[in-house]
Amino acid sequence: MNLTLQVWRQAGPDVPGSFATYEATDISADASFLEMLDLVNERLVLDGDEPIEFSHDCREGICGSCGVMINGVPHGPQRGTATCQLHMRTFADGDEIVIEPWRASGFPIVKDLVVDRSPFDEIIQAGGYVTVDTGQAQDANLTQIPKETADLAMDAAACIGCGACVAACPNGAAQLFTSAKLAHLNLLPQGDAERYERTESMVGVMESYFGSCTNMGECETACPKEISIDFIAMMNKDYVKAKFRNRRSA
Amino acid sequence: MATASPATTATPPPQAPGQVPWIVQLYGTALGKKYAMAISGILGLGYIVAHMVGNLKMYFGAESIDGYSEWLREGLLYPILPHTVMLWILRLGLIAALVVHVHAAYALTVMNRRARPTGYQSERHYVAADFASRTMRWTGVIVLLFIAFHLADLTWGVEAVNPAWEEGAAYANLVASLSRPPVAAFYLLANLALGLHIYHGIWSLFQTLGWNNRRFNSYRRSLAIGVTVVVIGGNLSFPIAVLTGVVG
């Protein structure tokens, strides 16, 4: 396959960037999107140019490191697929592909396609854990959890924290990420005890970095793990309860 | 290394318990403002539905709607309350709801602009965000301007807006106003904007208030479409009826 790439190049956080055009020739349709970028980079290095900087780690869709805007959609055109799992057969020979980093004030650009997503870590630090020791693996079997509840918590826990929800949201809101992290713990008995403290403090950090949800549902379609906005509704309900219950300690 | 810094302090300064009512604290947060928008939106919706149903009386002639408007002013909960008191309670409630709705919308819009100061430099392709949801701010502004015009036109009878206006003559006033094609066109346009606004609003309020149940979720969209079609269909029919001479 031969493709024309328009790639956002930006040397550093505080310098202006712009799109650069690259010809990606002779790309296998079985290559992943990142493998295609590897090939382009290899040729750039051989020509003595700076390679395109992009984040990646596991390349099997579970680490959440990769993720760029591909033709105006986070993680590209295929639903429920992270950038690393997107294959070039999704595109047609001769296509032009525009690649841009996530844009959000919470995700400043580090270089080229790399953004700093540490606000997500701060949201987790604010309550994305259970403070007591919940035991070893076998201890999990001592707590009876209905299958439906376990499945729902697992759906939420599938979040890999890639930031596509923020990137997709016209408001730059991080509701899908935060609500998934909340639901993952709040639905289970081990997490339920700290449900309201957790909800209030994680939402507080989220709001200090990101925008506000207007229920457009764009995040849900961009999420590589297809996490449902039903979790956002759950978070909204819990937050008001939390504010009421925690009112004496505020 | 670029690092993001929070736009506001992550943890608010500690407050003495009970110093600020929790509901005020809640409104201080973005999620709280969304709640306020949903609840004030429900009040507005209730009013819009009642307003449309009441206006249907124009199809039964001048006496019917004039009597109805007289009853709204004088007869609501009378004699439990003196004349016009209940009307003013409703009016003040609606004004409060409108103020809260607009203030929260403004504050959240500022927050959202700040959350993405530099937009995408390439063309953005939306998958789920429909026209109605992306134009809420604009349809909201159109509706706000329309409310001001509509009050001047048919409630206050401002000379420059509706010179033929007369106190108590609801039927004659609306016929005089809507038989002017530019005014009728503005009423039609504003109601289309209102339709887009409530179509997204009705669906959205369920999410905001956390009224989410997988058994009923599929009905939320149908409810939004149904209410919008009935209310806006009724509202659009009034200027058309006057222009075509059905009413008048």
Coordinates of C-alpha atoms in Angstrom, one line a residue:
Chain A
M1 CA 0.0 0.0 0.0
N2 CA 1.1 3.6 -0.7
L3 CA -0.2 6.2 1.6
T4 CA 0.2 9.9 2.1
L5 CA 0.6 11.0 5.8
Q6 CA -0.1 14.4 7.2
V7 CA 1.6 14.2 10.6
W8 CA 1.7 16.9 13.4
R9 CA 5.3 17.8 14.1
Q10 CA 6.1 19.8 17.1
A11 CA 9.7 19.9 18.5
G12 CA 8.7 20.7 22.1
P13 CA 5.9 21.7 24.5
D14 CA 6.3 25.5 24.0
V15 CA 7.1 25.7 20.3
P16 CA 4.5 26.0 17.5
G17 CA 3.9 22.9 15.5
S18 CA 2.6 22.2 12.0
F19 CA 1.6 19.3 9.7
A20 CA 4.3 17.7 7.7
T21 CA 3.6 15.5 4.7
Y22 CA 5.3 12.0 4.3
E23 CA 4.9 9.4 1.7
A24 CA 4.5 6.0 3.3
T25 CA 5.3 3.6 0.4
D26 CA 5.2 -0.1 0.2
I27 CA 3.3 -0.7 3.4
S28 CA 1.9 -4.2 4.1
A29 CA -1.9 -4.3 4.6
D30 CA -1.2 -6.6 7.6
A31 CA 1.0 -4.0 9.3
S32 CA -0.5 -2.3 12.4
F33 CA -0.8 1.5 12.4
L34 CA 2.2 1.7 14.7
E35 CA 4.3 -0.7 12.6
M36 CA 3.5 1.6 9.6
L37 CA 4.8 4.6 11.7
D38 CA 7.9 2.5 12.6
L39 CA 8.6 2.0 8.9
V40 CA 8.2 5.6 8.2
N41 CA 10.5 6.5 11.1
E42 CA 13.1 4.0 10.0
R43 CA 13.3 5.7 6.6
L44 CA 13.4 9.2 8.2
V45 CA 16.3 8.1 10.4
L46 CA 18.2 6.7 7.3
D47 CA 17.6 10.0 5.6
G48 CA 19.1 11.8 8.7
D49 CA 15.7 13.3 9.7
E50 CA 14.1 13.3 13.2
P51 CA 11.7 10.4 13.6
I52 CA 8.1 11.0 14.5
E53 CA 7.7 10.8 18.3
F54 CA 4.7 8.7 19.4
S55 CA 3.8 6.8 22.6
H56 CA 3.5 3.0 22.6
D57 CA 4.2 0.1 24.9
C58 CA 2.3 -3.2 24.8
R59 CA 1.0 -3.0 21.3
E60 CA -1.8 -5.4 22.2
G61 CA -4.4 -2.9 23.2
I62 CA -4.2 -3.1 26.9
C63 CA -1.7 -0.5 28.1
G64 CA -3.3 2.7 27.0
S65 CA 0.0 4.3 25.9
C66 CA -0.8 4.7 22.2
G67 CA -3.5 6.8 20.8
V68 CA -3.6 9.6 18.3
M69 CA -6.3 11.3 16.2
I70 CA -6.5 9.5 12.9
N71 CA -8.5 11.4 10.3
G72 CA -10.3 13.3 13.0
V73 CA -11.3 10.3 15.2
P74 CA -9.4 9.1 18.2
H75 CA -7.7 5.7 17.5
G76 CA -9.0 5.9 13.9
P77 CA -12.1 4.7 12.1
Q78 CA -12.5 1.2 13.5
R79 CA -14.7 1.0 16.6
G80 CA -13.4 -0.6 19.8
T81 CA -9.8 -0.6 18.6
A82 CA -6.7 1.1 20.0
T83 CA -4.3 2.6 17.6
C84 CA -1.8 -0.3 18.0
Q85 CA -4.5 -2.8 17.0
L86 CA -5.7 -0.9 14.0
H87 CA -4.4 -2.5 10.8
M88 CA -3.6 -0.8 7.6
R89 CA -6.2 -3.0 5.8
T90 CA -8.7 -0.6 7.3
F91 CA -7.4 2.0 4.8
A92 CA -7.4 1.9 1.0
D93 CA -4.3 2.2 -1.2
G94 CA -3.6 5.8 -2.0
D95 CA -5.4 7.2 1.1
E96 CA -4.3 10.3 2.8
I97 CA -4.2 9.9 6.6
V98 CA -4.1 12.9 8.9
I99 CA -2.4 12.2 12.3
E100 CA -2.7 14.6 15.2
P101 CA -2.1 14.4 18.9
W102 CA -4.8 14.6 21.6
R103 CA -5.8 18.2 22.3
A104 CA -6.8 19.2 25.8
S105 CA -5.3 21.5 28.4
G106 CA -5.0 18.5 30.7
F107 CA -2.9 16.7 28.1
P108 CA -0.2 19.2 27.0
I109 CA 1.9 18.1 24.0
V110 CA 5.4 16.9 24.9
K111 CA 6.6 16.3 21.3
D112 CA 5.0 15.5 18.0
L113 CA 2.2 13.0 18.8
V114 CA 3.2 12.5 22.5
V115 CA 1.1 14.1 25.2
D116 CA 1.5 14.1 29.0
R117 CA -1.5 12.4 30.6
S118 CA -0.4 12.7 34.2
P119 CA -3.7 14.3 35.2
F120 CA -5.2 10.9 34.8
D121 CA -2.7 9.6 37.3
E122 CA -3.8 12.4 39.7
I123 CA -7.4 11.4 39.4
I124 CA -6.4 7.8 40.3
Q125 CA -4.3 9.0 43.2
A126 CA -7.4 10.9 44.5
G127 CA -9.2 7.6 45.2
G128 CA -8.8 5.0 42.5
Y129 CA -7.9 2.3 45.0
V130 CA -9.2 0.5 48.0
T131 CA -7.4 1.6 51.2
V132 CA -7.6 -1.7 53.1
D133 CA -5.8 -5.0 52.2
T134 CA -8.5 -7.0 50.4
G135 CA -6.4 -10.2 50.6
Q136 CA -4.9 -12.6 48.2
A137 CA -6.4 -14.1 45.1
Q138 CA -8.2 -16.9 46.9
D139 CA -9.8 -14.5 49.3
A140 CA -11.8 -13.1 46.4
N141 CA -13.9 -16.3 46.5
L142 CA -15.0 -15.6 50.1
T143 CA -17.0 -12.6 48.9
Q144 CA -20.1 -13.6 46.9
I145 CA -20.7 -11.2 44.0
P146 CA -23.6 -11.6 41.6
K147 CA -22.4 -12.4 38.1
E148 CA -24.2 -9.3 36.6
T149 CA -22.4 -7.1 39.1
A150 CA -19.0 -8.6 38.5
D151 CA -19.6 -8.3 34.7
L152 CA -20.5 -4.7 35.0
A153 CA -17.5 -3.9 37.2
M154 CA -15.3 -5.7 34.7
D155 CA -16.8 -3.7 31.8
A156 CA -15.7 -0.6 33.7
A157 CA -12.4 -2.0 34.6
A158 CA -11.6 -2.5 30.9
C159 CA -10.6 1.2 30.8
I160 CA -6.9 1.4 29.8
G161 CA -6.7 5.2 30.5
C162 CA -5.6 6.1 27.0
G163 CA -7.4 9.4 27.0
A164 CA -9.4 8.9 23.8
C165 CA -12.6 10.0 25.7
V166 CA -11.1 13.4 26.5
A167 CA -9.7 13.6 23.0
A168 CA -13.1 12.8 21.4
C169 CA -15.2 15.1 23.7
P170 CA -16.0 18.4 22.1
N171 CA -15.8 19.8 25.7
G172 CA -12.5 18.1 26.6
A173 CA -14.3 16.3 29.5
A174 CA -12.9 13.2 31.3
Q175 CA -16.2 11.9 32.5
L176 CA -15.9 8.5 30.8
F177 CA -12.5 7.7 32.3
T178 CA -13.3 8.9 35.8
S179 CA -16.7 7.2 35.9
A180 CA -15.2 3.9 34.6
K181 CA -12.5 4.0 37.3
L182 CA -15.2 4.8 39.9
A183 CA -17.6 2.1 38.8
H184 CA -14.9 -0.5 38.6
L185 CA -14.4 -0.1 42.4
N186 CA -17.8 1.2 43.6
L187 CA -19.8 -1.7 42.2
L188 CA -17.8 -4.3 44.2
P189 CA -18.2 -4.9 47.9
Q190 CA -14.5 -4.2 48.6
G191 CA -14.8 -0.8 47.0
D192 CA -18.3 0.1 48.2
A193 CA -17.2 1.1 51.7
E194 CA -15.4 4.2 50.4
R195 CA -17.8 4.8 47.5
Y196 CA -18.8 8.4 48.4
E197 CA -15.4 9.7 49.6
R198 CA -13.9 8.2 46.4
T199 CA -16.5 9.7 44.1
E200 CA -16.2 13.2 45.6
S201 CA -12.5 13.4 45.6
M202 CA -11.9 11.8 42.1
V203 CA -14.5 14.1 40.5
G204 CA -12.9 17.1 42.2
V205 CA -9.6 16.4 40.6
M206 CA -11.2 15.6 37.3
E207 CA -13.0 19.0 37.3
S208 CA -9.8 20.9 38.0
Y209 CA -8.2 19.7 34.8
F210 CA -11.0 18.8 32.3
G211 CA -14.2 20.2 30.8
S212 CA -17.8 19.4 31.6
C213 CA -20.0 16.7 30.1
T214 CA -22.9 17.7 27.8
N215 CA -24.0 14.1 27.1
M216 CA -23.1 14.0 23.4
G217 CA -21.9 10.4 23.7
E218 CA -18.8 11.0 21.5
C219 CA -16.5 9.4 24.1
E220 CA -18.3 6.1 24.1
T221 CA -17.8 5.7 20.3
A222 CA -14.1 6.6 20.6
C223 CA -13.3 4.3 23.5
P224 CA -11.1 1.4 22.4
K225 CA -12.8 -0.7 25.2
E226 CA -16.3 0.5 24.3
I227 CA -17.1 1.6 27.8
S228 CA -20.7 2.8 28.1
I229 CA -21.8 6.3 29.2
D230 CA -24.1 4.5 31.6
F231 CA -21.2 4.7 34.0
I232 CA -21.3 8.5 33.7
A233 CA -24.9 8.5 34.8
M234 CA -23.9 6.3 37.7
M235 CA -21.2 8.8 38.7
N236 CA -23.5 11.8 38.4
K237 CA -26.0 10.1 40.8
D238 CA -23.3 9.0 43.2
Y239 CA -21.7 12.5 43.2
V240 CA -24.8 14.3 44.4
K241 CA -25.3 11.6 47.1
A242 CA -21.7 12.0 48.1
K243 CA -22.0 15.7 48.4
F244 CA -25.0 15.3 50.6
R245 CA -23.6 12.5 52.8
N246 CA -20.2 14.2 53.1
R247 CA -21.7 17.6 53.8
R248 CA -20.7 17.5 57.5
S249 CA -17.1 16.7 56.8
A250 CA -16.6 19.1 53.9
Chain B
M1 CA 8.8 18.2 30.4
A2 CA 5.4 19.7 29.8
T3 CA 3.1 19.3 32.7
A4 CA -0.6 20.1 33.0
S5 CA -1.6 22.4 35.9
P6 CA -5.1 22.4 37.2
A7 CA -7.2 25.4 36.1
T8 CA -8.5 25.6 39.6
T9 CA -7.0 24.4 42.9
A10 CA -7.6 20.6 43.1
T11 CA -8.7 20.7 46.7
P12 CA -10.8 23.6 47.9
P13 CA -9.7 25.3 51.1
P14 CA -11.1 23.5 54.1
Q15 CA -14.5 24.9 55.2
A16 CA -15.9 24.9 58.7
P17 CA -18.7 22.3 58.7
G18 CA -22.1 23.8 58.1
Q19 CA -20.6 27.1 57.0
V20 CA -21.8 26.9 53.4
P21 CA -25.0 24.9 52.7
W22 CA -24.2 21.7 50.8
I23 CA -26.5 22.7 48.0
V24 CA -24.4 25.9 47.5
Q25 CA -21.2 23.8 47.6
L26 CA -22.8 21.4 45.1
Y27 CA -23.6 24.3 42.7
G28 CA -19.9 25.4 43.0
T29 CA -18.9 22.2 41.2
A30 CA -19.4 21.5 37.5
L31 CA -21.4 18.3 38.2
G32 CA -23.6 20.4 40.5
K33 CA -24.2 23.0 37.8
K34 CA -25.2 20.2 35.4
Y35 CA -27.8 19.1 38.0
A36 CA -29.1 22.6 38.3
M37 CA -29.3 22.8 34.5
A38 CA -31.3 19.5 34.4
I39 CA -33.7 20.5 37.1
S40 CA -34.3 24.0 35.8
G41 CA -34.6 22.5 32.4
I42 CA -37.4 20.2 33.6
L43 CA -39.2 23.2 35.1
G44 CA -38.8 25.0 31.7
L45 CA -40.0 21.9 29.9
G46 CA -43.1 21.7 32.0
Y47 CA -43.9 25.3 31.3
I48 CA -43.3 24.8 27.5
V49 CA -45.7 21.9 27.4
A50 CA -48.4 23.7 29.4
H51 CA -47.9 26.8 27.2
M52 CA -48.4 24.9 24.0
V53 CA -51.5 23.1 25.3
G54 CA -53.0 26.3 26.5
N55 CA -52.4 28.0 23.2
L56 CA -54.4 25.3 21.4
K57 CA -57.4 27.2 22.7
M58 CA -56.9 29.7 19.9
Y59 CA -58.4 27.1 17.6
F60 CA -61.7 27.3 19.6
G61 CA -62.0 31.1 19.0
A62 CA -61.3 34.3 20.7
E63 CA -63.6 33.7 23.7
S64 CA -61.9 30.5 24.6
I65 CA -58.3 31.8 24.7
D66 CA -59.2 35.2 26.1
G67 CA -61.1 33.5 28.9
Y68 CA -58.2 31.2 29.5
S69 CA -55.7 34.1 29.7
E70 CA -58.0 35.9 32.1
W71 CA -58.2 32.7 34.3
L72 CA -54.4 32.5 34.3
R73 CA -54.1 36.0 35.7
E74 CA -57.1 36.1 38.0
G75 CA -58.3 32.6 38.6
L76 CA -55.3 30.4 39.5
L77 CA -55.9 29.0 43.0
Y78 CA -58.4 31.8 43.7
P79 CA -59.8 32.2 46.3
I80 CA -57.2 30.4 48.3
L81 CA -54.7 33.1 47.1
P82 CA -55.6 36.6 46.0
H83 CA -55.8 37.4 42.3
T84 CA -52.5 37.1 40.3
V85 CA -50.5 35.8 43.3
M86 CA -50.3 32.2 42.0
L87 CA -49.3 33.6 38.6
W88 CA -46.5 35.6 40.1
I89 CA -45.3 32.5 42.1
L90 CA -45.1 30.6 38.8
R91 CA -43.4 33.5 37.1
L92 CA -40.8 34.0 39.8
G93 CA -40.1 30.2 39.7
L94 CA -39.6 30.3 36.0
I95 CA -37.4 33.4 36.2
A96 CA -35.3 31.7 38.8
A97 CA -35.0 28.6 36.7
L98 CA -34.0 30.6 33.7
V99 CA -31.4 32.5 35.6
V100 CA -29.9 29.3 37.0
H101 CA -30.0 27.6 33.6
V102 CA -28.3 30.4 31.8
H103 CA -25.7 31.1 34.5
A104 CA -24.7 27.4 34.8
A105 CA -24.5 27.2 31.0
Y106 CA -22.3 30.2 30.8
A107 CA -20.0 29.0 33.6
L108 CA -19.7 25.5 32.1
T109 CA -19.0 26.9 28.6
V110 CA -16.2 29.0 30.0
M111 CA -14.8 25.8 31.7
N112 CA -15.1 23.8 28.5
R113 CA -13.3 26.4 26.4
R114 CA -10.5 26.4 29.0
A115 CA -10.3 22.6 28.8
R116 CA -9.3 22.8 25.1
P117 CA -7.6 26.2 24.4
T118 CA -6.1 24.9 21.2
G119 CA -8.5 23.1 19.0
Y120 CA -7.8 20.3 16.5
Q121 CA -5.9 21.6 13.6
S122 CA -7.2 18.9 11.2
E123 CA -10.8 18.3 10.4
R124 CA -12.7 16.7 13.3
H125 CA -15.0 13.8 12.4
Y126 CA -17.9 13.3 14.8
V127 CA -19.5 9.9 15.2
A128 CA -22.1 10.3 17.9
A129 CA -22.3 14.0 18.7
D130 CA -25.3 15.1 16.7
F131 CA -26.2 18.6 15.4
A132 CA -28.6 19.2 18.3
S133 CA -26.1 18.4 21.0
R134 CA -23.3 20.4 19.4
T135 CA -25.5 23.5 18.9
M136 CA -27.1 23.7 22.4
R137 CA -25.3 27.0 23.2
W138 CA -26.5 28.6 20.0
T139 CA -30.1 27.3 20.1
G140 CA -30.1 28.4 23.7
V141 CA -29.1 31.9 22.8
I142 CA -31.8 32.0 20.0
V143 CA -34.4 30.9 22.5
L144 CA -33.3 33.5 25.0
L145 CA -33.6 36.3 22.5
F146 CA -36.9 34.9 21.4
I147 CA -38.2 34.9 25.0
A148 CA -37.3 38.6 25.3
F149 CA -39.1 39.4 22.0
H150 CA -42.1 37.2 22.8
L151 CA -42.6 39.0 26.2
A152 CA -42.3 42.4 24.6
D153 CA -44.6 41.3 21.8
L154 CA -47.5 39.6 23.7
T155 CA -47.0 40.1 27.4
W156 CA -45.9 43.7 27.8
G157 CA -47.2 45.0 24.5
V158 CA -44.2 47.2 23.9
E159 CA -45.3 49.8 21.4
A160 CA -42.3 49.3 19.0
V161 CA -42.8 45.5 18.9
N162 CA -46.5 45.2 18.7
P163 CA -48.3 48.5 18.2
A164 CA -51.8 46.9 18.0
W165 CA -51.4 45.3 21.5
E166 CA -54.3 45.8 23.9
E167 CA -54.6 44.6 27.5
G168 CA -56.6 41.4 27.9
A169 CA -57.2 40.8 24.2
A170 CA -55.0 37.7 23.9
Y171 CA -56.6 36.5 20.7
A172 CA -56.5 39.8 18.9
N173 CA -53.0 40.5 20.0
L174 CA -51.6 37.2 18.8
V175 CA -53.4 37.5 15.4
A176 CA -52.1 41.1 15.0
S177 CA -48.6 40.0 15.8
L178 CA -48.4 36.7 13.8
S179 CA -50.1 38.1 10.7
R180 CA -46.8 40.0 10.1
P181 CA -44.8 37.5 8.0
P182 CA -41.3 38.5 9.4
V183 CA -42.6 38.1 13.0
A184 CA -44.2 34.7 12.1
A185 CA -41.0 33.7 10.4
F186 CA -39.0 34.5 13.6
Y187 CA -41.5 32.5 15.7
L188 CA -41.1 29.5 13.4
L189 CA -37.3 29.8 13.5
A190 CA -37.2 30.2 17.3
N191 CA -39.4 27.2 17.7
L192 CA -37.1 25.1 15.5
A193 CA -34.2 26.1 17.7
L194 CA -36.3 25.3 20.8
G195 CA -37.0 21.9 19.3
L196 CA -33.3 21.1 18.8
H197 CA -32.6 22.4 22.3
I198 CA -35.3 20.3 24.1
Y199 CA -34.6 17.2 21.9
H200 CA -31.1 17.0 23.3
G201 CA -32.1 18.4 26.7
I202 CA -34.7 15.7 27.4
W203 CA -32.4 12.9 26.6
S204 CA -29.5 14.6 28.3
L205 CA -31.3 15.2 31.6
F206 CA -31.7 11.5 32.3
Q207 CA -27.9 11.1 32.1
T208 CA -27.1 14.1 34.2
L209 CA -29.5 13.2 36.9
G210 CA -28.3 9.6 36.8
W211 CA -31.7 8.2 35.8
N212 CA -30.1 5.4 34.0
N213 CA -31.4 1.9 33.9
R214 CA -30.5 -0.5 31.1
R215 CA -34.1 -1.7 31.0
F216 CA -35.5 1.8 30.2
N217 CA -32.6 3.5 28.5
S218 CA -33.8 2.8 25.0
Y219 CA -37.0 4.7 25.7
R220 CA -35.2 7.9 26.5
R221 CA -34.5 8.8 22.9
S222 CA -38.1 8.0 21.9
L223 CA -39.4 10.2 24.7
A224 CA -37.2 13.1 23.6
I225 CA -38.4 12.7 20.0
G226 CA -42.1 12.3 21.1
V227 CA -42.2 15.4 23.4
T228 CA -40.3 17.5 20.9
V229 CA -42.5 16.6 18.0
V230 CA -45.8 17.2 19.9
V231 CA -44.7 20.5 21.5
I232 CA -42.9 22.0 18.6
G233 CA -45.5 20.7 16.2
G234 CA -48.1 22.5 18.2
N235 CA -46.1 25.7 18.4
L236 CA -45.2 25.8 14.7
S237 CA -48.9 25.4 13.9
F238 CA -49.9 28.7 15.5
P239 CA -48.0 31.1 13.2
I240 CA -49.0 29.0 10.2
A241 CA -52.6 29.0 11.3
V242 CA -52.6 32.8 11.5
L243 CA -50.8 33.3 8.2
T244 CA -53.2 31.0 6.4
G245 CA -56.2 32.5 8.0
V246 CA -57.3 29.5 9.9
V247 CA -57.0 31.6 13.0
G248 CA -57.9 35.3 12.8

